[in-house]
Coordinates of C-alpha atoms and ligand atoms in Angstrom, one line a residue:
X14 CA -124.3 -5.0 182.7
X15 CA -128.2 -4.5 181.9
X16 CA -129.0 -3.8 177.9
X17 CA -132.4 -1.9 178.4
X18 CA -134.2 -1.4 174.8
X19 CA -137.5 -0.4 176.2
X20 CA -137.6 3.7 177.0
X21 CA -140.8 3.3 179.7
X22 CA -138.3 0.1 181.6
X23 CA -135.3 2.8 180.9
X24 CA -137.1 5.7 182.7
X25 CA -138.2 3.7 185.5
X26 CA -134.4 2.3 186.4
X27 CA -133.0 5.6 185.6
X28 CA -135.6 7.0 188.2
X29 CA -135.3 4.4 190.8
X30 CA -131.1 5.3 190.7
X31 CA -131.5 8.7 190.9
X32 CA -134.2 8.4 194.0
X33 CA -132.1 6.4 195.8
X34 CA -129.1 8.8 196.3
X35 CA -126.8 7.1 193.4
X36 CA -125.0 9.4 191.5
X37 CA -125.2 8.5 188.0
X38 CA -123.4 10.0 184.3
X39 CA -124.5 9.5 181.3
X40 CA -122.7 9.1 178.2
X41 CA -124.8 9.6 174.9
X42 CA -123.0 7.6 171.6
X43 CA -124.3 6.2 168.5
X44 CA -122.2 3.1 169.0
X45 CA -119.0 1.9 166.9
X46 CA -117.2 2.6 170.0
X47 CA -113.3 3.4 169.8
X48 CA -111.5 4.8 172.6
X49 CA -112.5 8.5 172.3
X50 CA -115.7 6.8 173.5
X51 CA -114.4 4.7 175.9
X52 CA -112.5 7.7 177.7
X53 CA -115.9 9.1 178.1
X54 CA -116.8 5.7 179.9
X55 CA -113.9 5.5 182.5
X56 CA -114.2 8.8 183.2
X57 CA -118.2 8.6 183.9
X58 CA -116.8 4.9 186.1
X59 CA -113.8 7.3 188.2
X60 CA -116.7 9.8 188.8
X61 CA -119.9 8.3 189.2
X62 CA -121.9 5.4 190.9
X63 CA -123.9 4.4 187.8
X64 CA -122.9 4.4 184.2
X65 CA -125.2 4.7 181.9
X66 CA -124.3 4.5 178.4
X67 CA -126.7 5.6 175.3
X68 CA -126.2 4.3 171.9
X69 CA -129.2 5.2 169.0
X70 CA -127.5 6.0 165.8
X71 CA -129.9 9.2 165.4
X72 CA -131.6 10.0 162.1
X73 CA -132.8 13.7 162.7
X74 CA -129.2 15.0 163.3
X75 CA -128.8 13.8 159.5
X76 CA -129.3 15.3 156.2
X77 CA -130.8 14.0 153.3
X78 CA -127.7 13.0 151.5
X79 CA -125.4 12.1 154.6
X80 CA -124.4 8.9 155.9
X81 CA -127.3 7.3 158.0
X82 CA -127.9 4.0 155.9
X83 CA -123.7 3.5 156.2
X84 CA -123.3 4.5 159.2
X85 CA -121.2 2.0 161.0
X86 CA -122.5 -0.5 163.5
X87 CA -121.2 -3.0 165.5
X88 CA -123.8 -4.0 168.6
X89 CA -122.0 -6.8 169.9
X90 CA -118.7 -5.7 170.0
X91 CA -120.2 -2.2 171.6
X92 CA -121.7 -3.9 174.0
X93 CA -118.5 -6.2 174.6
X94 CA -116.2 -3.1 175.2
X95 CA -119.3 -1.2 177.4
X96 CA -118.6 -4.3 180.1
X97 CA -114.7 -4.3 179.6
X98 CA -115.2 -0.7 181.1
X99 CA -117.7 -1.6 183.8
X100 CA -120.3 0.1 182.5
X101 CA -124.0 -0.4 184.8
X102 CA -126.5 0.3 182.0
X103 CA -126.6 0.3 177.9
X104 CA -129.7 1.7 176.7
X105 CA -130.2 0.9 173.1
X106 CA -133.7 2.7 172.3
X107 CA -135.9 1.3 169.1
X108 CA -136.3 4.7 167.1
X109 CA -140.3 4.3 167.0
X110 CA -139.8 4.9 170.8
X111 CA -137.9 7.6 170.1
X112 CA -139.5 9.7 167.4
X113 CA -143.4 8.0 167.6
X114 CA -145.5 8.5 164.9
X115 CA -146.9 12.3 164.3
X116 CA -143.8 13.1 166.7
X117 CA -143.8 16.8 166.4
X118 CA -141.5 18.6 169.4
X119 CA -137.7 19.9 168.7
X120 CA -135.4 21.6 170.5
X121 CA -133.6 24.0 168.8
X122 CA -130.4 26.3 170.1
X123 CA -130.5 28.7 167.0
X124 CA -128.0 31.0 167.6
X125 CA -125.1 29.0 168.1
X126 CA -126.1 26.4 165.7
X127 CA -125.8 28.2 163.0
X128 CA -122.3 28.6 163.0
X129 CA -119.4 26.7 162.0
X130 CA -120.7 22.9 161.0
X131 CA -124.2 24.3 161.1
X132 CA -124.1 26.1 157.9
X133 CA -123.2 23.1 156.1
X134 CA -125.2 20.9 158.0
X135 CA -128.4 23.0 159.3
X136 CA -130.8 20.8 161.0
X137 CA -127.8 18.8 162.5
X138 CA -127.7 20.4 166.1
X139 CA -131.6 20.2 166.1
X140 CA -131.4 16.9 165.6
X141 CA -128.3 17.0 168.6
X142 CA -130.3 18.9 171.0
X143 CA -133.8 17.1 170.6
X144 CA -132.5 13.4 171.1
X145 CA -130.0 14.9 173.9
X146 CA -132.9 16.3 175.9
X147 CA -135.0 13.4 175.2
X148 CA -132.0 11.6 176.8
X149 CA -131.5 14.1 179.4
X150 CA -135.1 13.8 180.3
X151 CA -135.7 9.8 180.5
X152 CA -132.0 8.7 182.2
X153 CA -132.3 12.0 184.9
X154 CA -128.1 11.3 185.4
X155 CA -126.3 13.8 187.4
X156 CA -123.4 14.4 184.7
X157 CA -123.7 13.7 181.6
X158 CA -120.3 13.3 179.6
X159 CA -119.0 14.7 175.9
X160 CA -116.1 14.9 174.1
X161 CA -114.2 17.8 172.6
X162 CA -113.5 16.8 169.5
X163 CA -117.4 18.1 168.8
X164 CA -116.3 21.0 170.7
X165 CA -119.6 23.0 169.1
X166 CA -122.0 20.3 170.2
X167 CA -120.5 20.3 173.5
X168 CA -121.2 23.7 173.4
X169 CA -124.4 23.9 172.2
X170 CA -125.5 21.4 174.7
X171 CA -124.1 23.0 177.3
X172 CA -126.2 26.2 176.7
X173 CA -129.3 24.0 176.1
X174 CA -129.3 22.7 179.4
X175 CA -129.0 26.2 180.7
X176 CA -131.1 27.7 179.1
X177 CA -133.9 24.7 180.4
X178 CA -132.3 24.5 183.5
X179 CA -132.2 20.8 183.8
X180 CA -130.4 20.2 186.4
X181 CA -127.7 18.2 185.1
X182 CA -123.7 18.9 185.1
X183 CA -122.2 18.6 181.4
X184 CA -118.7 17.6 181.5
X185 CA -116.4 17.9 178.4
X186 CA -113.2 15.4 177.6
X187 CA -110.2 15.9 175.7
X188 CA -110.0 14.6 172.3
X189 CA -108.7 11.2 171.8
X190 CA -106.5 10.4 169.0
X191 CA -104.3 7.9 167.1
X192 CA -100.5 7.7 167.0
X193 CA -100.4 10.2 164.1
X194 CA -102.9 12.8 165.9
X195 CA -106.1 12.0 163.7
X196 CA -108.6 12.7 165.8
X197 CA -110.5 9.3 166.6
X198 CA -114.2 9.1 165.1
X199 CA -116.4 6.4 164.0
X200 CA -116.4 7.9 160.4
X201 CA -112.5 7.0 160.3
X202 CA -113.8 3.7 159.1
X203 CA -114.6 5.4 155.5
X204 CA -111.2 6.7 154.5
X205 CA -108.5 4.5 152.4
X206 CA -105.1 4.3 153.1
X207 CA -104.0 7.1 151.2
X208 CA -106.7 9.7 152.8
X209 CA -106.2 8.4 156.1
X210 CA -102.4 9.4 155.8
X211 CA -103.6 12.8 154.6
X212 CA -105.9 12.7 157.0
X213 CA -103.3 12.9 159.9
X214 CA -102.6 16.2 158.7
X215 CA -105.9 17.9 159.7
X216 CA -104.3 17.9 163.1
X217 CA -100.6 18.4 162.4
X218 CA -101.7 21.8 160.6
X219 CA -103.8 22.8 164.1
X220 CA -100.3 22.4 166.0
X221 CA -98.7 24.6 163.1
X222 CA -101.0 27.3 164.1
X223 CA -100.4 27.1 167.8
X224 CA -96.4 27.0 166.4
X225 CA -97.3 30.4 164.1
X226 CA -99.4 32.4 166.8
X227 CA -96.4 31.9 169.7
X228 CA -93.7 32.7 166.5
X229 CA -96.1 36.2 166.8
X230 CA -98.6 35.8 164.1
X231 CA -101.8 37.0 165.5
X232 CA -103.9 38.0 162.8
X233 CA -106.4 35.6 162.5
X234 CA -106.7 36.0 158.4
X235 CA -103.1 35.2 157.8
X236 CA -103.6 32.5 159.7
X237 CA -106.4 31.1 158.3
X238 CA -104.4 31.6 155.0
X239 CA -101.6 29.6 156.3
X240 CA -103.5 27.1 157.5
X241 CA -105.2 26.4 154.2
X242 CA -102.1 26.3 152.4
X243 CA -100.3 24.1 154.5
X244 CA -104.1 22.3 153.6
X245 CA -103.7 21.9 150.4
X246 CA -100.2 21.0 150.3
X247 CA -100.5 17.9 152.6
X248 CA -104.1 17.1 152.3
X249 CA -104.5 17.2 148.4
X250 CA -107.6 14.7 148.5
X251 CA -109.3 16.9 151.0
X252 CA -112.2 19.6 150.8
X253 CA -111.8 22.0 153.1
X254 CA -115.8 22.5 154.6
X255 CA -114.7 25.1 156.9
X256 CA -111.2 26.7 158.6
X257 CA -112.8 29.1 161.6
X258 CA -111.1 31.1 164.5
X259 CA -113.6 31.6 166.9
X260 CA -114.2 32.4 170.7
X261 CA -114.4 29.0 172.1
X262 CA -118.3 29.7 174.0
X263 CA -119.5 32.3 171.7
X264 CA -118.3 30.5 168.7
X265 CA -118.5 33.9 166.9
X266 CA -115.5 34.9 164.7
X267 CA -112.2 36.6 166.5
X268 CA -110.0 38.7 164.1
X269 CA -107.0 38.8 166.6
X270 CA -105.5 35.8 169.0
X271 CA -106.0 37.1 172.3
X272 CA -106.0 35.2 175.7
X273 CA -107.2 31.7 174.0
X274 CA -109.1 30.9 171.1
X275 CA -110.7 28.2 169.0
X276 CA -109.3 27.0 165.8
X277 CA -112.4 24.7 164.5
X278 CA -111.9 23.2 161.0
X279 CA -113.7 20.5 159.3
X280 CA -112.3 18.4 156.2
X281 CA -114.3 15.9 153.6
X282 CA -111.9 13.4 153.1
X283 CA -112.9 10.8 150.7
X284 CA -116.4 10.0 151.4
X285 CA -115.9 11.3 155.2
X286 CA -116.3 15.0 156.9
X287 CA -113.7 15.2 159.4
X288 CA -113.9 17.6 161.6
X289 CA -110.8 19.0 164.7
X290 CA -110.1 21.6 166.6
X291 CA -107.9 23.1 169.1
X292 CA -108.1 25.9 171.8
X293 CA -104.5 28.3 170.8
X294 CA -103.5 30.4 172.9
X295 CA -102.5 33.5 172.6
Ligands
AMP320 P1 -120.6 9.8 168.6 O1 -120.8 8.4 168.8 O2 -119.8 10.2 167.4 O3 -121.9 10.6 168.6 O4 -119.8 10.4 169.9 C1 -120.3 10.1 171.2 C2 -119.5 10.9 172.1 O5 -118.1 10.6 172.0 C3 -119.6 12.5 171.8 O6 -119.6 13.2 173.1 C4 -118.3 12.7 171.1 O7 -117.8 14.0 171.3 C5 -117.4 11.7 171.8 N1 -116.2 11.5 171.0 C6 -116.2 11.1 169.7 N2 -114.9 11.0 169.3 C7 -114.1 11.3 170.3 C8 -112.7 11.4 170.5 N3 -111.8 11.2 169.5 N4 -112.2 11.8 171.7 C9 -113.1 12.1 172.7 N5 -114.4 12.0 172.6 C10 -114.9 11.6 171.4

C-alpha cells in the first residue's frame, strides 16, 4: 500500500492508472475509520482494480463552533486497517496543498443544500462539494464510493457531478451499524454511556415509522409527531436538530407516504450531532 502526501505525486499516479486501462474507485474519508468505512473499501476492492482511499479531516465543511480541533484521529491505525482491506493507494493531503494561500474557488450545489442539515449547518455541503471535486479532479477514479448514512451528501454529490459532467460513477452503500442499530460514525467516540444507550434509539424510532406507515398511517405530520414523541421519551438527553420526510433525490418535503420516501433526522446527543435516516415505504 503507497501513503501519497504530495497532491502533484497523487495526480501523477492517479493519471498514470487511469491511462493505462485500470479501473480505479475512490473512497473519500476523513480518517477514524470504523467499518461503515471499511464497507466502502471492500466494496471499492470487489469492484475495482485500484483503491484509492482519501483521508483529510476538511476544515471548510466546518463551522465556526463545530468540532474540527476534536475531531478524532488515528493515522496509524487508519492506515493499518486501509492494508487489512487491500487497499492500493492512501492519499493523506497537507491542507496548504489543499486550500493554498489566497485560495478563492468553491463549488457550491445551492438548492439542495439548503435543506435538511444545511439549515443548521450552511456552508457545510460547500465545504463537501469543493474538497470532493478537488478530489474528483486530482485521483480521475472511475467510481467513487459514499455511504448512505449521509444520504444528503450522497445526494448532493451526486447532482454535482452531473451537473459538471465529470465523468465519474458515484455509488452509494448501505448504512453500517452496531448491534443496537446506531448508525456507525466517527463522532460516536463523543457520547458516554448513558447517551450512547439513548443513542440507539435514533434508529429504533426510524423502524417505528416504517412499523406506523404499513399499520396505515400516512400523513407525514402525524408521523413526524410520533416520531418526536417516541424522541423524547427514549432519548431524553437528546436535541432534536431536525425530524424531515422528504423525497429521497429532491429532498423537498412530502406531506403524504407514497411509493417510498426519506425519513432524515438528526439528533445532538451530548456533545455530538447524530444524524440517520431510512427510505419507508409506502
Ligand atoms: P466521513 O469519514 O465521516 O467523512 O465518511 C466517509 C465516508 O464513509 C462517507 O461516504 C460516509 O457516508 C461513509 N460512512 C460513514 N459512516 C458510515 C456508515 N455507518 N455506514 C456506511 N458508510 C458510512
Amino acid at each position: 500500500m503507497q501513503v501519497v502526501s504530495s497532491v502533484s505525486e497523487f495526480q501523477r499516479l492517479c493519471l498514470d492508472l487511469r491511462c493505462s486501462g485500470q479501473i480505479t474507485a475512490l473512497v473519500p474519508t476523513m480518517g477514524y475509520f470504523h467499518d461503515g468505512h471499511l464497507s466502502l473499501m471492500r466494496w471499492a476492492r470487489e469492484n475495482a482494480d485500484t483503491v484509492l482511499v482519501s483521508l483529510f479531516v476538511n476544515p471548510s465543511q466546518f463551522g465556526p463552533n463545530e468540532d474540527l480541533d476534536r475531531y478524532p484521529r488515528d493515522i496509524e491505525r487508519d492506515k493499518a486497517l486501509a492494508r487489512e482491506e487491500g487497499v492500493d493507494v492512501v492519499f493523506m493531503p497537507r491542507e496548504d496543498d489543499i486550500y493554498r494561500p489566497g485560495h478563492d474557488t468553491w463549488v457550491d450545489v445551492p438548492g439542495l443544500s439548503t435543506f435538511l442539515c444545511g439549515q443548521s449547518r450552511p456552508h457545510f455541503f460547500r465545504g463537501v462539494c469543493t474538497i470532493v471535486c478537488k478530489l474528483l479532479t486530482m485521483a480521475l477514479p472511475c467510481k467513487a464510493v459514499f455511504g448512505q448514512k449521509d444520504w444528503q451528501q450522497m445526494v448532493v454529490v451526486t447532482r454535482m457531478v452531473g451537473d459538471l459532467n465529470l465523468p465519474v460513477e458515484i455509488v452509494g452503500r448501505p448504512t453500517v451499524r452496531e448491534d443496537d442499530g446506531l448508525a456507525m460514525s466517527s463522532r460516536n467516540a463523543y457520547l458516554t454511556e448513558r447517551e450512547r444507550s439513548q443513542a440507539a434509539h435514533i434508529h429504533a424510532g426510524l423502524q417505528k415509522v416504517q412499523e406506523w406507515v404499513q399499520a396505515g398511517e400516512k400523513q407525514t405530520s402525524s408521523l413526524k409527531k410520533r416520531l418526536m414523541d417516541y424522541y423524547a421519551q427514549h432519548v431524553p438527553s437528546g436535541r432534536i436538530d431536525y425530524v424531515h420526510f422528504v423525497h429521497p433525490w429532491e429532498l423537498t418535503p412530502r406531506e403524504h407516504v407514497e411509493k417510498e420516501i426519506l425519513v432524515a433526522v438528526a439528533v445532538h446527543v451530548g456533545s455530538a450531532r447524530l444524524i440517520d435516516n431510512m427510505l419507508v415505504q409506502g
